[in-house]
Amino acid sequence: MYLSLHFSLYTLHRKNMYELKIKKCLEDFLGRKDLKLTVPPKGMKGDLSTNAAMVCQVDPSKVISELEKLDEVESAAKAGSGFVNIKVSDYAVNAELAEITSGTKYGRGSEKGNVVLEMVSSNPTGPLHIGHGRGAAIGDSLGRIYQWAGYNIYKEYYVNDAGRQMDLLGQSIFNRMNGKEVPENGYRGAYIDEIAASMGGCKSAGECTQKAGKMILDDHFRVLSKFDVEYDNVFSEKSLIENGDVDEIIDTLDKKGLTYKKDGALWFSSSKFGDDQDRVLIKKEGELTYFASDCAYHLDKSQRFTHLVNIWGADHHGYIPRIRAFWESMGLDRSGTMDIMIYQLVNLKRGDEKVSMSTRAGEFITLEEVIDEVGKDASRFFMLMRSPDSPLEFDMELAREESKKNPVYYVQYSHARICSVFRKAGIEFKSIDPGQAGGIGPEEREVVKVLAHFPYLVSKCAALKSPHLITEYLREVATVFHKYYDGVRVLGSGAMEKPRLILLEGVRRIIKTGLYLIGVSAPEKM
RNA sequence: GCGCCCGUAGCUCAGCUGGAUAGAGCGUUUGCCUCCGGAGCAAAAGGCCGCAGGUUCGAAUCCUGCCGGGCGUACCA
């Protein structure tokens, strides 16, 4: 298993207030901590369900009478299969809603650690494409989720601004500028000519490399900013080479007896640490490999942070064993964690028609073009609708459609609708005391139960590194709200008006927070 | 060949730290606008969870082997 350097998974699963009380009651009574408290399948009676009696092989009626002593539990009952199903009291549901609508910390975690997220890190040799967009959407959302869980987050962009690819870029542009053919394996395409034209002349290929690299990098950040992805730092590969860090790390590996010369190149014995072959650090021409500077970069990060998270496209997954081999060879797995997250690639389409992603001029769709066509919100939401492990089908036609079919609008609409109710009522929520939620009925209960799932959901996203669970959850919240709103009158409902407004505010807050965590706006009007 | 990911409804996919009758959206069929935003709601139909074994009281979930698809397998990144 390459990906074994995880954060400790499943340890930060959070419960809401009433779940915590119930869980603790079970643990104290039965003397163990591995008992489950989950939501029963659809169609089953009860709000929560536990396997405690089954696992501990005790009489369910004993568990039931213990649970029923709690204020949070209205009743509990044995199900045929050995589960105990629990009905949560109205008192607990009201208290939960009051908690959701007070303060701004509902579902926040208190994890400790300094996490560096490395994402996109595209070579500055061409425009960002849709795949980079997925990496950015996943990485940035994960950052927001980790932050919500309590970690300090630092987002870094590693630039491969040295080496052969950059030289090729410079040479390609220089040649075009002077009306010559680009070198073999060089860069082509309309964007190369555009850059050449807008640069205003260079004396040498080296100068072209410099200028073009900066132009393209600036352009990457401009597009990422349009995507609401901002970085804390840009880390230059060149700086590592120039300040001697790369030489130093090679020296260190050398002293550990982990390098050797073969065919004129210097090799790292990565196969001693699980890689399927050894890797070159210095090519026979004397050039450093990207891998060599990557080692230096990862060592540098390990000194600055407690957790490293790298977000890479599936086309880079073959790179994992060697970087992990380096990590282990330095004994770094004992002083911190490194997590490499791989996401599968994106297939663009319009309805049933596939959009070619060939890099030949004219067929290449950039990330910016996608954002401009379907909008930032829809782009980000769509990128996160699937598990990172699954290839993503991105339907541009659906993404720009403004209807219930489009999940982005469906979710955002629920937020706008609630804002509209408050506008209509002429009330600001600040003027309502959430403590007055008391007296909610069965319809409201169903909504609060879904809202109360939020703390668990967010912690699960963080633990599993799966921001896509949020998009799914938001649809669920929106569905339960639209359904509720369709059947219940809020304004002018007498004694129920206030509790119902509090409920709406609860829905609004969860939707808004959830959308924030995936980097999508929560409009008050649409 | 080897490595990683995926195979669940017509389509796109959740679920996979083992648990009750396997879920959602789209598509299809049928209803709901005197009403706080219909950019909405309700209902129906639709499944050997790729195949075969194994572990277990219990498997879509864990293990093994196949089959199918994607990606990777450089002194490119």
Coordinates of C-alpha atoms (C1' of nucleotides) in Angstrom, one line a residue:
Chain A
M1 CA 0.0 0.0 0.0
Y2 CA 1.6 3.2 -1.2
L3 CA -0.9 5.4 0.5
S4 CA -0.2 4.2 4.0
L5 CA 0.9 7.5 5.5
H6 CA -2.6 8.7 6.2
F7 CA -3.9 10.9 8.9
S8 CA -5.3 8.6 11.4
L9 CA -8.6 7.9 9.8
Y10 CA -12.0 7.6 11.5
T11 CA -10.8 9.1 14.7
L12 CA -12.4 12.5 14.2
H13 CA -15.9 11.4 13.5
R14 CA -18.0 13.9 15.3
K15 CA -21.5 13.5 16.7
N16 CA -24.1 16.1 17.3
M17 CA -25.3 17.0 20.8
Y18 CA -27.9 14.3 21.3
E19 CA -25.8 11.6 19.7
L20 CA -23.0 12.4 22.0
K21 CA -25.2 12.0 25.0
I22 CA -26.7 8.7 23.8
K23 CA -23.3 7.3 22.7
K24 CA -21.8 8.1 26.1
C25 CA -24.8 6.5 27.9
L26 CA -24.2 3.3 25.9
E27 CA -20.5 3.3 26.5
D28 CA -20.8 3.9 30.2
F29 CA -23.4 1.2 30.6
L30 CA -21.7 -1.5 28.5
G31 CA -18.1 -0.5 29.2
R32 CA -16.9 -0.4 25.6
K33 CA -16.2 2.2 23.0
D34 CA -16.7 0.4 19.7
L35 CA -20.5 0.6 19.7
K36 CA -22.3 2.0 16.7
L37 CA -24.9 4.7 16.7
T38 CA -26.3 5.2 13.2
V39 CA -29.3 6.3 11.2
P40 CA -31.6 3.4 10.5
P41 CA -32.4 2.5 6.8
K42 CA -35.3 4.2 5.2
G43 CA -38.7 2.8 6.2
M44 CA -37.5 1.7 9.7
K45 CA -39.0 3.3 12.7
G46 CA -36.8 5.4 14.9
D47 CA -34.3 8.3 14.5
L48 CA -31.2 6.4 15.5
S49 CA -30.2 2.8 15.8
T50 CA -27.5 0.9 17.8
N51 CA -26.0 -2.5 17.5
A52 CA -24.9 -2.4 21.1
A53 CA -27.1 -5.2 22.4
M54 CA -26.0 -7.4 19.5
V55 CA -22.3 -6.7 19.9
C56 CA -22.3 -7.1 23.7
Q57 CA -24.7 -10.0 23.7
V58 CA -26.9 -8.5 26.4
D59 CA -30.6 -8.4 26.7
P60 CA -31.9 -5.5 24.5
S61 CA -34.5 -4.6 27.1
K62 CA -31.7 -3.7 29.6
V63 CA -30.2 -1.3 27.0
I64 CA -33.6 0.1 26.3
S65 CA -34.4 0.9 29.9
E66 CA -31.0 2.5 30.3
L67 CA -31.5 4.7 27.2
E68 CA -34.9 5.7 28.3
K69 CA -33.6 7.4 31.4
L70 CA -32.0 10.1 29.2
D71 CA -33.8 13.3 28.5
E72 CA -32.6 13.0 24.9
V73 CA -34.5 9.8 24.4
E74 CA -38.3 9.6 24.1
S75 CA -38.4 5.9 23.6
A76 CA -36.4 2.9 22.4
A77 CA -37.5 -0.4 21.0
K78 CA -36.1 -3.7 20.0
A79 CA -36.1 -4.4 16.3
G80 CA -36.4 -8.0 15.0
S81 CA -32.8 -8.3 14.0
G82 CA -31.3 -7.3 17.3
F83 CA -30.8 -3.6 16.7
V84 CA -32.3 -1.2 19.2
N85 CA -34.0 1.7 17.5
I86 CA -34.2 5.0 19.3
K87 CA -36.7 7.9 19.1
V88 CA -35.0 11.1 20.0
S89 CA -37.1 13.4 22.2
D90 CA -38.6 16.7 21.1
Y91 CA -36.5 18.4 23.8
A92 CA -33.3 17.2 22.2
V93 CA -34.4 18.1 18.7
N94 CA -35.3 21.6 19.8
A95 CA -32.0 22.0 21.6
E96 CA -30.1 20.8 18.5
L97 CA -31.9 23.4 16.3
A98 CA -31.1 26.1 18.8
E99 CA -27.5 25.1 18.7
I100 CA -27.4 25.1 14.9
T101 CA -28.9 28.6 14.8
S102 CA -26.7 30.1 17.5
G103 CA -23.1 31.2 17.0
T104 CA -21.0 30.1 14.0
K105 CA -19.4 26.9 15.3
Y106 CA -21.9 24.2 14.6
G107 CA -20.0 21.2 13.4
R108 CA -16.5 22.8 13.8
G109 CA -13.7 20.5 14.9
S110 CA -10.7 21.0 17.1
E111 CA -8.0 19.0 15.4
K112 CA -4.4 20.1 15.8
G113 CA -1.7 20.3 13.2
N114 CA -0.2 22.3 10.4
V115 CA -1.2 21.0 7.0
V116 CA 0.4 21.9 3.7
L117 CA -1.7 21.3 0.7
E118 CA 0.1 21.1 -2.6
M119 CA -2.2 21.2 -5.5
V120 CA -2.3 21.9 -9.3
S121 CA 1.4 22.7 -9.4
S122 CA 1.3 22.6 -13.2
N123 CA 4.4 23.3 -15.2
P124 CA 4.2 26.8 -16.5
T125 CA 4.4 25.6 -20.1
G126 CA 0.8 25.9 -21.2
P127 CA -2.7 26.8 -20.1
L128 CA -4.6 25.0 -17.3
H129 CA -7.1 22.5 -18.5
I130 CA -10.1 20.9 -17.0
G131 CA -8.1 18.2 -15.2
H132 CA -6.2 20.9 -13.3
G133 CA -9.5 22.3 -12.4
R134 CA -10.6 19.1 -10.7
G135 CA -7.4 19.1 -8.7
A136 CA -7.9 22.7 -7.7
A137 CA -11.6 22.1 -6.8
I138 CA -10.7 19.0 -4.7
G139 CA -7.6 20.5 -3.1
D140 CA -9.2 23.8 -2.2
S141 CA -12.3 22.3 -0.8
L142 CA -10.3 19.8 1.2
G143 CA -8.4 22.8 2.6
R144 CA -11.6 24.4 3.6
I145 CA -12.8 21.2 5.2
Y146 CA -9.6 20.6 7.1
Q147 CA -9.7 24.1 8.3
W148 CA -13.3 23.6 9.5
A149 CA -12.0 20.5 11.3
G150 CA -9.5 22.6 13.1
Y151 CA -6.2 22.3 11.2
N152 CA -4.1 25.2 10.1
I153 CA -4.0 25.1 6.4
Y154 CA -1.3 26.3 4.1
K155 CA -1.8 26.1 0.3
E156 CA 1.3 25.9 -1.8
Y157 CA 2.0 25.9 -5.5
Y158 CA 5.2 24.2 -6.5
V159 CA 6.5 25.5 -9.7
N160 CA 8.8 23.5 -11.9
D161 CA 10.5 26.5 -13.2
A162 CA 13.8 24.8 -14.0
G163 CA 14.9 22.0 -16.2
R164 CA 14.4 20.8 -19.7
Q165 CA 10.7 21.4 -20.2
M166 CA 11.2 25.1 -19.4
D167 CA 14.2 25.3 -21.8
L168 CA 12.1 23.7 -24.5
L169 CA 9.4 26.3 -23.9
G170 CA 11.8 29.2 -24.2
Q171 CA 13.4 27.7 -27.3
S172 CA 10.0 27.1 -28.9
I173 CA 8.9 30.7 -28.4
F174 CA 12.3 32.1 -29.4
N175 CA 12.1 30.1 -32.6
R176 CA 8.6 31.2 -33.4
M177 CA 9.5 34.8 -32.8
N178 CA 12.2 34.5 -35.3
G179 CA 10.1 32.7 -37.8
K180 CA 11.8 29.3 -37.3
E181 CA 10.3 25.9 -36.7
V182 CA 10.0 24.8 -33.1
P183 CA 12.5 22.2 -31.9
E184 CA 11.6 18.5 -31.8
N185 CA 9.3 17.7 -28.9
G186 CA 8.9 21.5 -28.5
Y187 CA 5.7 23.3 -27.7
R188 CA 3.2 24.3 -30.4
G189 CA -0.2 25.8 -30.6
A190 CA -1.9 29.1 -30.8
Y191 CA -0.9 30.1 -27.3
I192 CA 2.8 29.8 -28.1
D193 CA 2.4 32.3 -30.9
E194 CA 0.3 34.6 -28.8
I195 CA 2.9 34.6 -26.1
A196 CA 5.6 35.2 -28.7
A197 CA 3.7 38.1 -30.1
S198 CA 2.9 39.7 -26.7
M199 CA 6.3 39.5 -25.3
G200 CA 8.0 42.2 -27.3
G201 CA 11.1 40.4 -28.3
C202 CA 13.9 38.5 -26.5
K203 CA 17.6 38.5 -27.0
S204 CA 18.0 34.8 -26.3
A205 CA 16.0 31.6 -25.7
G206 CA 17.0 31.9 -22.1
E207 CA 15.3 35.3 -21.8
C208 CA 12.2 33.8 -23.5
T209 CA 12.1 31.1 -20.8
Q210 CA 12.2 33.6 -18.1
K211 CA 9.6 35.9 -19.5
A212 CA 7.2 33.2 -20.8
G213 CA 7.4 31.3 -17.5
K214 CA 6.4 34.3 -15.6
M215 CA 3.6 35.2 -18.0
I216 CA 2.2 31.7 -18.0
L217 CA 2.4 31.3 -14.2
D218 CA 0.7 34.7 -13.7
D219 CA -2.0 33.5 -16.0
H220 CA -2.5 30.3 -14.0
F221 CA -3.0 32.3 -10.8
R222 CA -5.4 34.7 -12.6
V223 CA -7.5 31.7 -13.7
L224 CA -7.3 30.0 -10.4
S225 CA -8.4 33.2 -8.7
K226 CA -11.5 33.2 -11.0
F227 CA -12.1 29.7 -9.6
D228 CA -11.9 31.1 -6.1
V229 CA -8.7 29.2 -5.4
E230 CA -6.0 31.3 -3.7
Y231 CA -2.6 30.2 -2.5
D232 CA -0.5 31.1 0.5
N233 CA 2.8 30.5 -1.2
V234 CA 4.5 29.8 -4.5
F235 CA 7.5 27.5 -4.1
S236 CA 10.1 27.6 -6.8
E237 CA 12.0 24.5 -7.9
K238 CA 14.7 26.8 -9.2
S239 CA 15.3 28.3 -5.8
L240 CA 16.0 24.8 -4.4
I241 CA 18.6 24.2 -7.0
E242 CA 20.2 27.7 -6.6
N243 CA 20.4 27.6 -2.8
G244 CA 22.0 24.2 -2.8
D245 CA 19.2 22.2 -1.1
V246 CA 19.1 19.7 -4.0
D247 CA 22.9 19.1 -3.8
E248 CA 22.6 18.8 -0.1
I249 CA 19.9 16.1 -0.2
I250 CA 21.8 14.1 -2.8
D251 CA 24.8 14.4 -0.5
T252 CA 22.8 13.1 2.4
L253 CA 21.5 10.1 0.4
D254 CA 25.0 9.5 -0.7
K255 CA 26.3 9.4 2.9
K256 CA 23.5 7.0 3.8
G257 CA 24.9 4.7 1.1
L258 CA 21.7 4.9 -0.9
T259 CA 23.2 6.1 -4.2
Y260 CA 25.4 4.6 -6.8
K261 CA 26.7 5.4 -10.3
K262 CA 25.6 3.4 -13.3
D263 CA 25.8 4.3 -17.0
G264 CA 27.2 7.7 -16.2
A265 CA 24.2 8.6 -14.1
L266 CA 23.7 8.9 -10.3
W267 CA 20.9 6.6 -9.0
F268 CA 18.9 6.5 -5.8
S269 CA 18.3 3.0 -4.4
S270 CA 14.5 3.6 -4.1
S271 CA 13.8 -0.1 -4.7
K272 CA 15.1 -0.8 -1.2
F273 CA 12.1 1.1 0.0
G274 CA 9.3 -0.5 -2.0
D275 CA 9.8 1.2 -5.4
D276 CA 9.8 -1.3 -8.3
Q277 CA 13.1 0.1 -9.6
D278 CA 15.8 2.6 -8.7
R279 CA 15.6 6.2 -9.9
V280 CA 18.0 8.6 -11.4
L281 CA 18.9 11.8 -9.5
I282 CA 21.6 13.1 -11.9
K283 CA 21.4 12.3 -15.5
K284 CA 24.5 11.3 -17.4
E285 CA 24.6 14.8 -19.0
G286 CA 24.9 16.1 -15.5
E287 CA 21.4 17.5 -15.4
L288 CA 19.3 17.1 -12.2
T289 CA 16.1 15.2 -12.6
Y290 CA 12.8 16.6 -11.4
F291 CA 12.7 13.8 -8.9
A292 CA 15.9 15.1 -7.3
S293 CA 14.4 18.5 -6.6
D294 CA 11.2 17.0 -5.6
C295 CA 13.0 15.2 -2.8
A296 CA 14.5 18.4 -1.6
Y297 CA 11.0 20.0 -1.8
H298 CA 9.4 17.3 0.3
L299 CA 12.2 17.4 2.9
D300 CA 11.7 21.2 3.1
K301 CA 8.0 20.8 3.6
S302 CA 8.5 18.1 6.3
Q303 CA 10.5 20.7 8.3
R304 CA 7.8 23.3 8.0
F305 CA 4.6 21.2 8.6
T306 CA 3.2 18.3 10.5
H307 CA 1.1 17.0 7.7
L308 CA 1.8 17.0 4.0
V309 CA -1.0 16.5 1.5
N310 CA -0.2 16.2 -2.2
I311 CA -3.1 16.3 -4.7
W312 CA -2.1 14.7 -7.9
G313 CA -3.9 13.6 -11.1
A314 CA -4.1 9.9 -11.9
D315 CA -1.5 10.4 -14.6
H316 CA 1.1 10.9 -11.9
H317 CA 0.3 8.0 -9.7
G318 CA 3.3 6.1 -10.9
Y319 CA 5.4 8.7 -9.2
I320 CA 4.1 7.8 -5.7
P321 CA 6.4 4.8 -4.9
R322 CA 9.6 6.8 -5.6
I323 CA 8.7 9.8 -3.5
R324 CA 7.4 7.6 -0.8
A325 CA 10.7 5.6 -1.0
F326 CA 12.6 8.9 -0.5
W327 CA 10.3 9.8 2.5
E328 CA 11.0 6.4 4.2
S329 CA 14.7 6.5 3.4
M330 CA 15.0 9.7 5.4
G331 CA 13.0 8.3 8.3
L332 CA 10.4 11.0 7.8
D333 CA 7.5 8.6 8.3
R334 CA 8.4 8.6 12.0
S335 CA 8.2 12.4 12.3
G336 CA 5.2 13.3 10.3
T337 CA 2.7 12.2 7.7
M338 CA 2.6 12.5 4.0
D339 CA -0.6 11.9 2.2
I340 CA -0.7 11.6 -1.6
M341 CA -4.2 11.9 -3.0
I342 CA -4.9 10.8 -6.5
Y343 CA -7.9 11.9 -8.5
Q344 CA -9.1 10.3 -11.7
L345 CA -9.3 12.3 -14.9
V346 CA -12.1 14.3 -16.4
N347 CA -14.1 13.6 -19.6
L348 CA -15.8 16.7 -21.0
K349 CA -19.0 16.4 -22.9
R350 CA -22.0 18.4 -24.1
G351 CA -25.1 16.3 -23.7
D352 CA -24.3 13.1 -25.4
E353 CA -21.4 14.5 -27.4
K354 CA -17.9 14.0 -26.2
V355 CA -15.6 17.1 -26.3
S356 CA -12.2 16.2 -27.6
M357 CA -9.4 17.0 -25.3
S358 CA -6.7 16.7 -27.9
T359 CA -4.0 19.3 -27.5
R360 CA -3.9 20.1 -31.2
A361 CA -4.8 23.7 -31.8
G362 CA -8.5 24.5 -31.7
E363 CA -9.6 21.4 -29.9
F364 CA -8.2 22.2 -26.6
I365 CA -10.6 23.6 -24.0
T366 CA -9.0 25.4 -21.2
L367 CA -10.1 25.7 -17.6
E368 CA -10.9 29.3 -18.1
E369 CA -13.1 28.6 -21.1
V370 CA -15.1 26.1 -19.0
I371 CA -15.4 28.6 -16.1
D372 CA -16.5 31.4 -18.5
E373 CA -19.1 29.2 -20.2
V374 CA -20.8 27.5 -17.2
G375 CA -19.8 29.7 -14.3
K376 CA -17.5 29.3 -11.3
D377 CA -20.2 27.8 -9.1
A378 CA -21.4 25.2 -11.4
S379 CA -17.8 24.3 -12.4
R380 CA -16.8 23.7 -8.8
F381 CA -19.9 21.9 -7.9
F382 CA -19.7 19.5 -10.8
M383 CA -16.0 18.8 -10.2
L384 CA -17.0 17.6 -6.7
M385 CA -20.0 15.5 -7.6
R386 CA -18.0 12.3 -7.9
S387 CA -15.6 10.5 -5.7
P388 CA -12.0 11.5 -6.6
D389 CA -11.4 7.8 -7.3
S390 CA -14.0 7.8 -10.1
P391 CA -13.4 9.4 -13.5
L392 CA -15.6 12.4 -13.9
E393 CA -18.1 13.0 -16.7
F394 CA -18.4 16.8 -16.9
D395 CA -21.5 17.7 -18.9
M396 CA -21.2 21.3 -19.9
E397 CA -24.8 21.4 -21.2
L398 CA -26.2 20.3 -17.9
A399 CA -23.8 22.5 -15.9
R400 CA -25.2 25.7 -17.6
E401 CA -28.8 24.7 -17.4
E402 CA -31.0 26.7 -15.0
S403 CA -33.4 24.1 -13.7
K404 CA -34.1 21.5 -11.1
K405 CA -32.1 19.1 -13.2
N406 CA -29.0 21.0 -12.4
P407 CA -28.1 20.2 -8.8
V408 CA -26.2 23.5 -8.3
Y409 CA -29.2 25.5 -8.9
Y410 CA -31.4 23.2 -6.9
V411 CA -29.2 23.7 -3.8
Q412 CA -28.6 27.4 -4.3
Y413 CA -32.3 27.9 -4.9
S414 CA -33.2 26.6 -1.5
H415 CA -30.9 29.2 0.0
A416 CA -32.4 32.0 -2.1
R417 CA -35.9 30.9 -1.3
I418 CA -35.3 31.1 2.4
C419 CA -33.7 34.5 2.1
S420 CA -36.8 35.5 0.2
V421 CA -39.1 34.4 3.0
F422 CA -37.2 36.6 5.5
R423 CA -37.3 39.5 3.1
K424 CA -41.0 39.1 2.7
A425 CA -41.5 38.9 6.5
G426 CA -39.3 42.0 6.9
I427 CA -37.4 40.2 9.7
E428 CA -33.7 39.8 10.3
F429 CA -32.9 36.6 12.0
K430 CA -30.8 38.5 14.6
S431 CA -34.1 39.7 16.2
I432 CA -35.2 36.1 17.0
D433 CA -34.0 34.1 20.0
P434 CA -33.1 30.6 18.8
G435 CA -34.0 29.4 22.2
Q436 CA -37.6 29.9 21.2
A437 CA -37.5 27.0 18.8
G438 CA -39.7 25.0 21.3
G439 CA -42.8 23.4 20.0
I440 CA -41.7 22.2 16.6
G441 CA -43.8 19.5 15.1
P442 CA -43.2 16.2 13.2
E443 CA -42.6 18.0 9.9
E444 CA -39.9 20.1 11.5
R445 CA -38.3 17.1 13.2
E446 CA -37.6 15.5 9.9
V447 CA -35.7 18.5 8.7
V448 CA -33.7 19.0 11.9
K449 CA -32.6 15.4 11.8
V450 CA -31.0 16.0 8.5
L451 CA -29.4 19.2 9.6
A452 CA -28.1 17.4 12.7
H453 CA -26.1 15.1 10.5
F454 CA -23.8 17.9 9.5
P455 CA -21.1 17.5 12.1
Y456 CA -20.6 13.9 11.3
L457 CA -20.7 14.6 7.5
V458 CA -17.9 17.2 7.6
S459 CA -15.7 15.1 9.8
K460 CA -16.2 12.2 7.5
C461 CA -15.2 14.3 4.5
A462 CA -12.0 15.3 6.3
A463 CA -11.2 11.7 7.4
L464 CA -11.9 10.2 4.0
K465 CA -10.6 13.1 2.0
S466 CA -13.9 13.1 0.1
P467 CA -15.3 16.5 -0.5
H468 CA -17.9 15.0 -2.9
L469 CA -19.9 13.8 0.1
I470 CA -20.8 17.4 0.7
T471 CA -22.4 17.9 -2.7
E472 CA -24.5 14.8 -2.0
Y473 CA -25.4 16.0 1.5
L474 CA -26.4 19.4 0.2
R475 CA -28.8 17.9 -2.2
E476 CA -30.3 15.9 0.6
V477 CA -30.7 19.1 2.7
A478 CA -32.2 21.0 -0.2
T479 CA -34.6 18.1 -0.9
V480 CA -35.9 17.8 2.6
F481 CA -36.3 21.6 2.8
H482 CA -38.2 21.9 -0.5
K483 CA -40.4 19.1 0.5
Y484 CA -41.1 20.7 3.9
Y485 CA -41.7 24.1 2.4
D486 CA -44.1 22.7 -0.1
G487 CA -46.4 21.3 2.6
V488 CA -46.2 23.9 5.4
R489 CA -47.1 27.5 5.6
V490 CA -44.5 29.6 7.4
L491 CA -45.5 33.2 7.4
G492 CA -48.9 33.8 9.1
S493 CA -48.9 30.4 10.8
G494 CA -49.5 31.9 14.3
A495 CA -47.7 30.3 17.1
M496 CA -45.7 28.1 14.6
E497 CA -44.3 31.1 12.7
K498 CA -41.4 31.7 15.0
P499 CA -40.2 28.0 15.3
R500 CA -40.6 27.7 11.6
L501 CA -38.5 30.7 10.9
I502 CA -35.9 29.3 13.2
L503 CA -36.0 26.1 11.3
L504 CA -35.6 27.9 8.0
E505 CA -32.6 29.8 9.4
G506 CA -31.1 26.5 10.4
V507 CA -31.5 25.1 6.9
R508 CA -30.0 28.3 5.4
R509 CA -27.0 28.2 7.7
I510 CA -26.2 24.6 6.9
I511 CA -26.6 25.2 3.2
K512 CA -24.5 28.3 3.3
T513 CA -21.7 26.6 5.2
G514 CA -21.8 23.5 3.1
L515 CA -21.6 25.5 -0.1
Y516 CA -18.7 27.5 1.4
L517 CA -16.8 24.3 2.1
I518 CA -16.9 23.4 -1.6
G519 CA -16.3 27.0 -2.7
V520 CA -19.7 27.7 -4.1
S521 CA -21.6 30.9 -3.4
A522 CA -24.9 31.0 -1.6
P523 CA -27.0 33.7 -3.4
E524 CA -29.7 35.6 -1.6
K525 CA -31.5 36.2 -4.9
M526 CA -31.3 34.3 -8.1
Chain B
rG1 C1' 3.6 -8.5 -18.1
rC2 C1' 3.5 -5.4 -13.5
rG3 C1' 1.2 -1.3 -10.5
rC4 C1' -3.0 2.0 -9.2
rC5 C1' -8.3 3.2 -10.0
rC6 C1' -13.1 1.6 -11.6
rG7 C1' -17.1 -2.3 -12.8
rU8 C1' -24.1 -1.3 -8.4
rA9 C1' -31.2 0.6 -12.1
rG10 C1' -31.7 2.4 -19.4
rC11 C1' -27.6 6.6 -18.3
rU12 C1' -24.3 9.2 -14.6
rC13 C1' -23.0 7.7 -9.9
rA14 C1' -23.5 7.3 -4.0
rG15 C1' -23.0 3.5 -0.4
rC16 C1' -17.7 -0.2 0.7
rU17 C1' -14.2 1.4 9.5
rG18 C1' -19.3 -5.9 7.4
rG19 C1' -25.2 -5.4 9.8
rA20 C1' -32.0 -4.7 9.0
rU21 C1' -36.2 -4.4 2.9
rA22 C1' -29.2 -1.9 -1.7
rG23 C1' -30.0 4.5 -2.5
rA24 C1' -29.9 9.3 -5.5
rG25 C1' -30.1 12.3 -9.9
rC26 C1' -31.2 12.1 -15.0
rG27 C1' -34.4 9.6 -18.5
rU28 C1' -39.5 7.1 -18.8
rU29 C1' -44.9 7.1 -17.1
rU30 C1' -48.7 9.8 -14.0
rG31 C1' -50.5 13.7 -10.9
rC32 C1' -50.0 19.0 -8.3
rC33 C1' -49.8 26.2 -9.9
rU34 C1' -56.5 31.2 -6.1
rC35 C1' -50.9 29.8 -1.9
rC36 C1' -44.4 32.8 1.7
rG37 C1' -39.9 32.3 -5.3
rG38 C1' -43.1 26.1 -9.7
rA39 C1' -35.5 27.5 -10.6
rG40 C1' -40.6 23.6 -6.6
rC41 C1' -43.6 19.0 -4.8
rA42 C1' -45.9 13.9 -5.0
rA43 C1' -46.3 8.9 -7.1
rA44 C1' -45.0 4.6 -10.4
rA45 C1' -41.9 1.5 -13.1
rG46 C1' -36.8 0.1 -13.2
rG47 C1' -31.3 -4.4 -9.6
rC48 C1' -28.1 -12.4 -10.4
rC49 C1' -24.3 -4.9 -6.6
rG50 C1' -18.9 -7.9 -13.4
rC51 C1' -18.1 -13.6 -12.6
rA52 C1' -16.4 -17.7 -9.3
rG53 C1' -14.8 -19.2 -4.7
rG54 C1' -13.4 -18.1 0.6
rU55 C1' -13.9 -15.8 5.8
rU56 C1' -18.5 -14.7 9.0
rC57 C1' -24.3 -15.6 12.8
rG58 C1' -24.4 -11.9 8.7
rA59 C1' -20.8 -9.6 2.5
rA60 C1' -22.2 -4.5 -2.5
rU61 C1' -18.6 -3.8 1.6
rC62 C1' -13.1 -8.0 3.8
rC63 C1' -9.6 -12.1 1.2
rU64 C1' -8.2 -15.0 -3.3
rG65 C1' -8.6 -15.9 -8.5
rC66 C1' -10.7 -14.6 -13.1
rC67 C1' -13.2 -11.2 -16.9
rG68 C1' -14.0 -6.1 -18.7
rG69 C1' -12.6 -0.6 -18.9
rG70 C1' -9.3 3.8 -17.6
rC71 C1' -4.5 5.5 -16.2
rG72 C1' 0.6 4.6 -15.5
rU73 C1' 4.9 1.7 -16.3
rA74 C1' 11.5 7.2 -19.1
rC75 C1' 18.3 9.5 -17.6
rC76 C1' 9.5 13.5 -19.3
rA77 C1' 6.8 15.7 -15.4

